[in-house]
C-alpha positions in Angstrom: 168.1 149.0 6.7 168.6 149.0 2.9 166.1 146.3 1.9 162.5 145.7 2.6 161.0 142.2 2.6 157.3 141.4 2.5 157.5 140.3 6.1 159.4 143.4 7.2 156.8 145.7 5.7 153.9 143.6 7.2 155.5 143.9 10.6 155.8 147.7 10.2 152.1 147.9 10.3 152.6 148.5 14.0 150.2 147.8 16.8 147.1 147.8 14.6 148.0 144.7 12.5 147.0 142.3 15.3 143.6 144.0 15.4 143.3 143.3 11.7 143.9 139.6 12.4 141.5 139.6 15.4 138.8 141.3 13.2 139.4 138.7 10.4 139.2 135.8 12.8 136.1 137.1 14.5 134.5 137.5 11.1 135.4 133.9 10.2 133.9 132.6 13.5 130.7 134.5 12.9 130.6 133.3 9.3 130.9 129.7 10.4 128.7 129.9 13.4 125.7 131.7 11.9 124.5 128.9 9.5 124.6 126.4 12.3 122.6 128.7 14.6 120.0 129.5 11.9 119.8 125.8 11.1 118.9 125.1 14.7 116.3 127.9 14.6 114.7 126.3 11.5 114.7 122.9 13.2 113.1 124.4 16.3 110.4 126.0 14.2 109.7 122.8 12.2 109.5 120.9 15.5 107.0 123.5 16.8 109.3 124.6 19.6 110.6 128.0 20.6 113.2 129.5 18.4 113.6 132.7 20.3 117.0 131.9 21.8 118.4 130.8 18.5 117.2 134.0 16.8 118.6 136.1 19.6 122.0 134.3 19.3 121.9 134.9 15.5 121.3 138.6 16.1 124.2 138.7 18.5 126.5 137.1 15.9 125.4 139.6 13.3 126.2 142.5 15.7 129.6 140.9 16.5 130.3 140.6 12.7 129.5 144.3 12.1 131.8 145.3 15.0 134.5 143.1 13.6 134.1 144.7 10.1 134.4 148.2 11.6 137.4 147.3 13.7 139.1 145.6 10.6 138.4 148.7 8.4 139.9 151.1 10.9 142.9 148.9 11.9 143.6 148.1 8.2 143.7 151.8 7.3 146.0 152.6 10.3 148.3 149.7 9.4 148.7 150.8 5.8 149.3 154.4 6.8 152.0 153.4 9.3 153.8 151.1 6.9 153.5 153.6 4.0 155.1 156.3 6.1 157.9 154.0 7.1 158.5 153.0 3.4 158.4 156.6 2.2 160.8 157.8 4.8 163.3 155.1 3.8 162.8 155.7 0.1 163.5 159.4 0.4 166.4 158.9 2.8 167.9 156.2 0.6 167.5 158.3 -2.6 169.3 161.2 -0.9 172.0 159.2 0.8 173.2 157.4 -2.3 174.7 160.6 -3.7 173.6 159.6 -7.2 171.4 161.3 -9.7 167.9 159.8 -9.6 165.1 159.9 -12.0 162.8 162.3 -10.2 159.5 161.3 -11.9 160.0 157.6 -11.4 161.1 158.1 -7.8 158.0 160.2 -7.1 155.9 157.3 -8.6 157.6 154.8 -6.3 157.3 157.1 -3.2 153.7 158.2 -3.8 151.9 155.2 -5.4 154.1 152.1 -5.0 154.8 152.7 -1.3 151.1 152.7 -0.6 150.5 149.5 -2.6 153.5 147.8 -0.8 152.2 148.9 2.6 149.1 146.7 1.9 151.4 143.7 2.6 150.2 143.3 6.2 146.4 143.5 5.8 146.6 141.6 2.5 148.6 138.8 4.0 146.1 138.5 6.9 143.2 138.5 4.3 144.9 135.7 2.3 145.7 133.7 5.4 142.2 134.0 6.9 140.4 133.6 3.6 141.1 129.8 3.6 139.6 129.4 7.1 135.9 129.7 6.2 136.1 127.0 3.4 138.2 124.8 5.7 135.8 125.3 8.6 132.9 124.6 6.2 134.5 121.4 5.2 134.8 120.3 8.8 131.3 121.2 9.7 129.9 119.6 6.6 131.7 116.4 7.5 130.0 116.6 11.0 126.6 117.0 9.3 127.2 114.2 6.7 130.4 112.9 5.1 128.8 112.8 1.7 128.2 116.5 1.8 131.9 117.0 2.5 132.8 114.9 -0.4 130.6 116.8 -2.8 132.0 120.1 -1.4 135.6 118.9 -1.9 135.0 118.1 -5.6 133.8 121.6 -6.3 136.6 123.2 -4.1 139.2 121.6 -6.3 137.9 123.5 -9.3 138.0 126.7 -7.4 141.6 126.1 -6.4 142.6 125.6 -10.0 141.0 128.9 -11.0 142.9 130.8 -8.2 146.2 129.2 -9.1 146.0 130.3 -12.7 144.8 133.8 -11.7 147.7 134.3 -9.3 150.3 133.4 -11.9 148.9 135.7 -14.6 148.2 138.7 -12.2 151.8 139.0 -10.9 153.2 139.5 -14.4 150.7 142.1 -15.7 150.6 144.2 -12.5 154.4 144.5 -12.5 154.4 145.6 -16.1 151.6 148.2 -15.4 153.6 149.8 -12.5 156.8 150.0 -14.6 155.0 151.8 -17.4 153.5 154.2 -14.9 157.0 155.0 -13.7 158.2 155.7 -17.2 155.4 158.2 -17.8 156.1 159.9 -14.5 159.8 160.2 -15.3 159.1 161.8 -18.7 156.5 164.2 -17.2 159.0 165.4 -14.5 161.6 166.0 -17.2 159.1 168.0 -19.3 157.9 170.1 -16.3 161.5 170.9 -15.4 162.2 172.2 -18.9 158.8 173.8 -19.5 160.2 177.2 -20.3 162.7 175.8 -22.7 160.0 173.7 -24.4 157.7 176.7 -24.8 160.6 178.9 -26.2 161.6 176.2 -28.7 158.1 175.7 -29.9 158.2 171.9 -29.3 155.2 171.6 -27.0 153.3 169.2 -29.2 156.3 167.0 -29.8 157.2 166.9 -26.1 153.5 166.1 -25.3 153.7 163.1 -27.7 157.0 162.0 -26.1 155.6 162.2 -22.5 152.3 160.4 -23.4 153.8 157.9 -25.8 153.8 155.1 -23.1 150.1 155.6 -22.6 149.4 153.0 -25.3 151.5 150.5 -23.3 149.8 151.5 -20.1 146.4 151.0 -21.7 147.4 147.6 -23.0 148.8 146.5 -19.6 145.6 147.8 -17.9 143.5 145.9 -20.3 145.4 142.8 -19.7 145.0 143.2 -16.0 141.2 143.6 -16.3 141.1 140.7 -18.8 142.8 138.4 -16.3 140.6 139.6 -13.5 137.4 139.3 -15.6 138.3 135.8 -16.9 139.1 134.5 -13.4 136.0 136.1 -11.9 133.9 134.6 -14.6 135.4 131.2 -14.0 134.9 131.5 -10.2 131.3 132.7 -10.8 130.7 129.6 -12.9 132.3 127.2 -10.4 130.5 128.6 -7.4 127.0 127.5 -8.3 128.4 124.0 -9.3 129.6 123.7 -5.7 126.3 124.7 -4.3 124.3 122.4 -6.6 126.6 119.4 -5.7 126.2 120.0 -2.0 122.4 120.6 -2.2 122.0 117.5 -4.3 123.9 115.4 -1.8 122.0 117.1 1.0 118.6 116.4 -0.6 119.4 112.7 -0.8 120.6 112.7 2.8 117.4 114.5 3.9 115.3 112.0 2.0 117.2 109.2 3.7 116.6 110.8 7.1 120.3 111.3 7.8 120.0 115.0 8.3 117.3 117.5 9.3 115.9 120.5 7.4 118.0 122.8 9.5 121.1 120.8 8.6 120.2 121.1 4.9 119.9 124.9 5.3 123.3 125.0 7.1 124.9 122.8 4.4 123.7 125.2 1.7 125.2 128.1 3.5 128.5 126.3 4.0 128.5 125.5 0.3 128.1 129.2 -0.5 130.9 130.0 1.9 133.2 127.5 0.2 132.2 128.6 -3.3 133.0 132.2 -2.1 136.7 131.1 -2.2 136.4 132.2 -5.8 135.9 135.8 -4.5 139.5 135.6 -3.3 140.6 136.8 -6.7 140.3 140.4 -5.5 142.4 139.6 -2.5 145.0 137.8 -4.6 145.0 140.7 -7.0 145.8 143.0 -4.1 148.6 140.6 -3.0 150.0 140.7 -6.5 150.0 144.5 -6.5 151.6 144.7 -3.1 154.4 142.3 -4.2 155.0 144.1 -7.5 155.1 147.5 -5.7 157.4 146.1 -3.0 159.8 144.9 -5.8 160.0 148.5 -7.2 160.5 149.9 -3.7 163.2 147.3 -2.9 165.1 148.3 -6.1 165.6 151.8 -4.6 166.4 150.5 -1.1 168.9 148.1 -2.5 171.1 150.8 -4.0 174.2 151.2 -1.8 174.2 154.3 0.3 177.3 156.4 0.8 179.2 155.0 3.8 181.2 157.3 6.0 184.0 156.6 8.5 184.6 157.9 12.0 187.8 159.9 11.5 188.2 163.7 11.8 190.6 165.8 9.9 194.0 166.7 11.4 195.2 170.3 11.1 196.0 171.0 7.5 195.8 173.5 4.6 193.3 171.5 2.5 195.7 169.5 0.4 194.0 167.3 -2.1 195.6 164.1 -3.5 194.2 161.9 -6.3 196.1 158.6 -6.3 195.6 156.4 -9.3 192.0 157.4 -9.7 189.9 155.7 -12.4 186.2 156.3 -12.9 184.0 154.3 -15.3 180.4 154.6 -16.4 179.3 151.5 -18.3 181.9 150.9 -21.1 183.2 154.4 -20.9 186.2 155.5 -18.9 185.6 159.0 -17.5 188.9 159.3 -15.7 191.9 157.1 -16.4 194.6 156.6 -13.7 194.8 160.2 -12.5 197.6 161.0 -10.2 197.4 164.6 -9.0 198.3 166.6 -6.0 196.7 170.0 -5.4 198.5 172.2 -2.8 196.5 173.4 0.2 195.2 177.0 0.0 195.7 177.3 -3.8 193.1 178.4 -6.3 193.1 175.6 -8.9 191.3 175.9 -12.2 190.3 172.7 -14.0 189.9 173.2 -17.7 189.3 171.0 -20.7 187.0 170.3 -23.6 183.5 169.0 -23.0 183.7 165.4 -21.8 187.2 165.7 -20.6 186.3 164.6 -17.0 186.3 168.0 -15.3 183.0 167.6 -13.4 183.9 164.0 -12.5 187.1 165.3 -10.9 185.2 167.9 -9.0 182.6 165.3 -7.8 185.5 163.1 -6.5 187.0 166.0 -4.6 183.7 166.6 -2.9 183.0 162.9 -2.5 179.7 163.1 -4.5 180.9 159.9 -6.0 183.7 157.4 -5.3 186.4 156.2 -7.8 186.2 152.7 -9.2 190.0 152.5 -8.6 192.4 154.6 -6.5 191.6 157.0 -3.7 191.2 160.7 -3.0 192.8 162.1 0.2 192.2 165.4 2.0 195.2 166.4 4.2 196.4 162.8 4.2 193.0 161.2 5.1 191.1 159.1 2.6 187.7 160.7 2.1 185.7 157.5 2.8 187.4 157.4 6.3 186.0 160.8 7.3 182.8 161.1 9.3 179.8 162.7 7.5 180.0 165.8 9.7 183.8 166.2 9.2 183.6 165.9 5.4 180.7 168.2 4.9 182.1 170.8 7.2 185.4 170.8 5.4 184.2 170.7 1.8 181.6 172.9 0.1 180.1 172.5 -3.4 178.5 174.9 -5.8 177.1 173.9 -9.2 176.2 175.3 -12.6 172.5 174.8 -11.8 172.1 174.8 -8.0 169.0 173.4 -6.4 168.0 175.6 -3.6 166.2 174.0 -0.6 164.6 175.4 2.5 161.7 177.6 3.3 163.4 181.0 3.0 166.3 182.6 1.2 168.2 182.4 4.5 167.6 178.7 4.7 168.9 178.2 1.2 172.2 179.9 2.2 172.7 178.3 5.6 169.9 176.3 7.2 170.3 176.6 10.9 173.3 178.9 10.8 173.3 182.3 12.6 172.0 185.2 10.5 175.4 187.0 10.6 177.1 184.0 9.0 174.4 183.7 6.4 174.7 187.4 5.5 178.5 187.2 5.5 178.5 184.4 3.0 176.0 186.3 0.8 178.1 189.4 1.0 181.3 187.5 0.0 179.5 186.1 -3.1 177.7 189.3 -4.0 174.3 187.7 -3.3 173.4 190.3 -0.7 173.1 192.8 -3.6 169.8 191.3 -4.8 168.6 189.6 -1.6 168.4 192.9 0.3 166.0 194.1 -2.4 163.6 191.2 -1.9 160.3 192.0 -0.1 161.3 190.4 3.1 165.0 190.2 2.5 166.5 187.0 3.9 163.2 186.0 5.3 161.5 185.9 1.8 160.1 182.5 1.0 162.0 180.9 -1.8 158.7 180.4 -3.7 158.2 184.2 -3.7 161.7 185.1 -4.7 162.0 185.3 -8.5 165.7 184.8 -9.4 167.7 184.7 -12.6 170.1 181.9 -13.3 173.0 184.1 -12.1 171.3 185.0 -8.9 170.6 181.4 -8.2 174.3 180.7 -8.8 175.3 183.4 -6.3 173.0 181.8 -3.6 174.6 178.4 -4.5 178.1 179.9 -4.0 177.0 181.5 -0.7 175.7 178.1 0.5 179.1 176.6 -0.3 181.0 179.5 1.3 180.8 178.0 4.8 183.2 175.2 3.9 186.3 175.2 6.2 189.0 173.8 3.9 187.9 173.1 0.3 185.5 174.9 -2.1 184.6 172.8 -5.2 183.0 175.0 -7.8 181.7 173.1 -10.9 181.1 175.8 -13.5 179.4 177.7 -10.7 179.8 181.2 -12.2 178.8 180.4 -15.8 175.5 182.3 -15.6 176.9 185.5 -14.1 177.3 188.7 -15.9 180.9 189.7 -16.7 181.2 192.3 -14.0 179.8 190.0 -11.2 181.8 187.0 -12.4 185.0 189.1 -12.3 184.2 190.3 -8.7 183.5 186.8 -7.5 186.6 185.4 -9.3 188.7 188.0 -7.5 187.0 187.0 -4.2 187.7 183.4 -4.8 191.3 183.8 -5.9 192.1 186.1 -3.0 190.3 184.1 -0.4 191.7 185.3 3.0 190.7 182.1 4.8 193.4 180.0 3.1 191.0 177.4 1.6 191.7 175.3 -1.4 189.5 176.3 -4.3 188.9 173.8 -7.1 187.2 175.7 -9.9 185.9 174.0 -13.0 185.7 176.7 -15.7 185.5 177.3 -19.4 186.7 180.9 -19.1 190.3 181.9 -19.8 190.0 184.9 -17.5 189.2 182.7 -14.6 192.1 180.3 -15.4 194.5 183.3 -15.7 193.6 184.4 -12.1 194.2 180.9 -10.6 197.4 179.9 -8.9 197.4 176.6 -10.8 195.7 175.1 -13.8 194.9 171.4 -14.3 194.3 170.6 -18.0 192.3 167.5 -18.6 191.7 165.7 -21.9 189.8 162.5 -22.4 190.0 161.6 -18.7 193.7 162.2 -18.4 195.9 165.0 -17.1 197.6 166.7 -20.0 199.5 169.2 -18.0 199.6 171.1 -14.7 201.0 174.6 -14.5 200.2 178.3 -14.6 197.8 179.7 -17.3 200.6 181.8 -18.7 203.0 178.8 -19.1 200.3 176.6 -20.6 199.3 179.2 -23.1 202.4 178.4 -25.1 200.6 175.3 -26.2 198.1 175.9 -29.1 196.0 172.9 -28.1 195.6 174.5 -24.6 194.5 177.8 -26.1 192.0 175.9 -28.3 190.2 174.7 -25.1 188.8 178.2 -24.7 187.7 178.5 -28.3 
């Protein structure tokens, strides 16, 4: 499921949502029955008769109301927790399955805060639906007591409805703006935390602090608008409520004087007027509904992003031959790759070179299917990449990046989660990561959080993680942080890979290009030339690529 409607989230409250409804309905029944029972008790006292049974019945109704409140509170919490877990699982899965870069801070805001607000959909919908029952029931019961009471009640109720309508319209707008501003602050904070060391080294802490907190003024303004709307509507509701009560009591007093109703009926009518006027208290419930809808909109924006779709095919036997057929990639108005036709022989070490912005990383991402072209197709051993199953593609192609993100509990997990230890250590040995891993306190069992690593060491672990690929290694500047000696050792390992895999190596180093079997020279999204490094070096523009 890639979208989440209000109804779908409400239904995901699970088995507890019906209990929320039962608790709300029982509370409504108690609210409507109690004034009538107390009215009968008053009439019994006035008549000089026994009121014991009416008082006992009122006590039972109060106990039932308390039990309903407890059930509603527990069931409401369980419903929200269930729906929030469901939303969070889908948000995280969707963010990871799209294969696109996401704004970490804004995503965390949506997963942590907005998912909880959106999960209130079920209980809030029940609250809104059942909130109209007490006033409606009050109207019916007032009609049974005296039609003139019902008419007075209706006049006041129309004013309450106008207040609620205006409140609902204003709240939806301001709550959405507030949540969007929260997401902007979270996004900037995540960026700053990720680059904390760089910020400290550059001496730009104060400037970065101002940048992160700049939207606070907008957040304050949106928060103030929210409270202003709530305060204005609450004030209007507070003013309208007594008018409803006064109108009903005035009509009731006339009816009592005329002998049409009893003192107990007048008491009950006053309580029903209070219940009806309490519809103005629905502003808080409607505010919750507005928050849930605004949060659900932010959640749905993530869930609506198309996830990467995989086929069902497996790869036939082959050497890892890569074909780019008429490949074009765009980003907004910019063309990153323009009609690339390229065939890379299986088992070859292919260096991809070019100036910054030439499209090297885009070509690498296409080869690993981290993104799909806007036009054309990429094939591996004759099979279009989208036709491959997820398992077949990820087993065949491995990726390593300039700044690898290591995941897992331990160093061994970061290299090969779930793989046998001999394969993990073999990959680390091949990429010269075993040199420093073996010196860690617990070796491969060292928790990642307790394994301080340099940029080059992280790159070696990233290379080791990609080393398990069966046919193609895609290395996007994956050795840029290594020292010269280690880089040379790994380059030799890559170019002399005994497993016959295709190696697509994005590099800025002439030495790496010189050791490759083939060099692809890109410029402005197009292939300038393909050949050996020695042959291409006759072109001064090619030599200028390396500075």
